[in-house]
XYZ file of C-alpha atoms in Angstrom:
158
model
C 124.686 98.301 171.078
C 120.886 98.481 171.315
C 119.171 100.356 168.504
C 122.009 99.928 166.031
C 121.800 97.991 162.822
C 124.798 95.764 162.157
C 124.817 94.087 158.794
C 126.525 90.802 158.089
C 130.018 91.002 156.666
C 130.717 90.663 152.960
C 129.155 92.236 149.910
C 129.320 95.865 148.915
C 125.933 97.317 149.799
C 125.738 100.332 152.099
C 124.267 98.205 154.896
C 127.119 95.744 154.579
C 129.721 98.474 154.973
C 128.615 98.822 158.586
C 126.281 101.842 158.481
C 124.286 101.969 161.689
C 120.909 103.606 162.135
C 122.402 106.240 164.452
C 124.941 107.089 161.771
C 122.167 107.385 159.193
C 120.187 109.886 161.267
C 123.292 112.022 161.743
C 124.152 111.859 158.040
C 120.536 112.685 157.171
C 120.451 115.733 159.446
C 123.803 116.994 158.161
C 122.705 116.505 154.547
C 119.398 118.302 155.056
C 121.259 121.088 156.855
C 123.757 121.389 154.002
C 120.932 121.583 151.455
C 119.294 124.391 153.445
C 122.622 126.230 153.538
C 122.978 125.843 149.792
C 119.427 127.083 149.162
C 120.040 130.066 151.444
C 123.165 131.016 149.498
C 121.514 130.447 146.108
C 118.732 132.831 147.128
C 121.306 135.648 147.067
C 122.720 134.835 143.613
C 121.302 136.804 140.669
C 120.311 134.512 137.818
C 119.603 131.584 140.114
C 117.143 133.940 141.774
C 115.060 135.620 139.088
C 113.838 139.144 139.706
C 116.843 139.664 141.971
C 116.496 143.443 141.574
C 113.079 143.104 143.282
C 114.435 141.102 146.256
C 112.880 142.709 149.321
C 113.869 142.236 152.941
C 110.534 140.656 153.881
C 106.894 140.588 152.902
C 104.722 139.571 150.003
C 105.963 142.409 147.779
C 109.365 140.784 147.231
C 109.405 139.965 143.539
C 112.359 137.581 143.571
C 111.947 133.862 142.923
C 114.505 131.125 143.507
C 114.821 129.130 140.256
C 112.006 131.330 138.920
C 109.501 129.345 141.018
C 109.812 129.840 144.798
C 109.196 133.365 146.099
C 112.034 134.522 148.365
C 113.179 137.540 150.321
C 116.281 138.406 152.316
C 114.501 137.168 155.467
C 113.460 133.940 153.739
C 117.067 133.307 152.641
C 118.399 134.092 156.131
C 115.924 131.594 157.615
C 117.252 128.936 155.213
C 120.837 129.741 156.222
C 119.991 129.593 159.949
C 118.073 126.342 159.495
C 121.035 124.876 157.624
C 123.506 125.874 160.324
C 121.207 124.403 162.976
C 120.956 121.111 161.069
C 124.711 120.804 160.737
C 125.313 121.724 164.381
C 122.641 119.339 165.665
C 123.932 116.499 163.472
C 126.770 116.001 165.985
C 124.511 113.850 168.152
C 121.805 111.281 167.506
C 119.292 113.107 169.699
C 120.088 116.443 168.073
C 119.782 114.938 164.611
C 116.438 113.365 165.366
C 115.208 116.562 167.038
C 116.249 118.659 164.032
C 114.594 116.335 161.532
C 111.367 115.653 163.428
C 111.030 119.107 165.012
C 112.116 120.945 161.879
C 109.772 118.815 159.803
C 106.906 119.706 162.142
C 107.788 123.393 161.723
C 107.659 122.998 157.945
C 104.280 121.259 158.153
C 102.981 124.175 160.246
C 104.453 126.601 157.715
C 102.630 124.667 154.969
C 99.323 125.073 156.837
C 100.084 128.750 157.448
C 100.732 129.260 153.741
C 97.430 127.608 152.859
C 95.313 129.812 155.123
C 96.890 133.245 154.652
C 96.310 135.449 151.669
C 99.510 135.482 149.644
C 99.002 139.171 148.800
C 98.505 140.281 152.417
C 100.792 141.569 155.143
C 100.469 138.204 156.908
C 102.692 136.761 154.178
C 105.862 138.075 155.813
C 108.452 135.565 154.517
C 107.073 135.613 151.561
C 105.371 132.429 150.379
C 103.659 131.404 147.161
C 101.823 128.180 146.263
C 105.037 126.513 145.110
C 106.610 127.309 148.509
C 103.556 125.931 150.294
C 103.766 122.535 148.587
C 107.541 122.409 148.909
C 107.115 122.973 152.653
C 104.620 120.103 152.774
C 107.093 117.756 151.070
C 109.990 118.944 153.227
C 107.936 118.506 156.382
C 106.900 114.960 155.546
C 110.383 114.045 154.339
C 112.159 115.425 157.384
C 109.767 113.817 159.883
C 110.033 110.532 157.976
C 113.840 110.656 157.961
C 113.951 111.468 161.660
C 111.655 108.597 162.575
C 112.791 105.946 160.118
C 116.517 106.394 160.699
C 116.162 106.056 164.469
C 113.616 103.304 164.872
C 114.844 100.003 166.235
C 115.536 97.389 163.563
C 113.324 94.337 163.356
C 115.149 91.077 164.061
C 114.388 88.375 161.532
């Protein structure tokens, strides 16, 4: 089938076990979705989330931090859960997987830019975000877009 990568038989590498590029994009989207689900759940667990008693619904005043680093709120955790569910649901198809990874990555890159330009102690910081969140969003955005594009590009015949 066009656009699929079929490795030669023999050997024990992942490529040789018959993984195709379409399968990789679906696995990638499902994995990213599962990680977002996990992060959303962890955001509601005291101890994993420090300052849990200061967890606000939304806004910069939420004093809770996931792993003691990333500022979170109930809304922030719910967004992670929704994003995770979307990733898993969209991983059922190649187009959905690519759309989730590339589109979701673009959203995270926009969120990174948003975090850079807003004042973290202002009402505009509704999720909330801190500098650690900003740079995590940058990495997530690049990683997701890269996964979406690299796992669906046509292989080069040699």
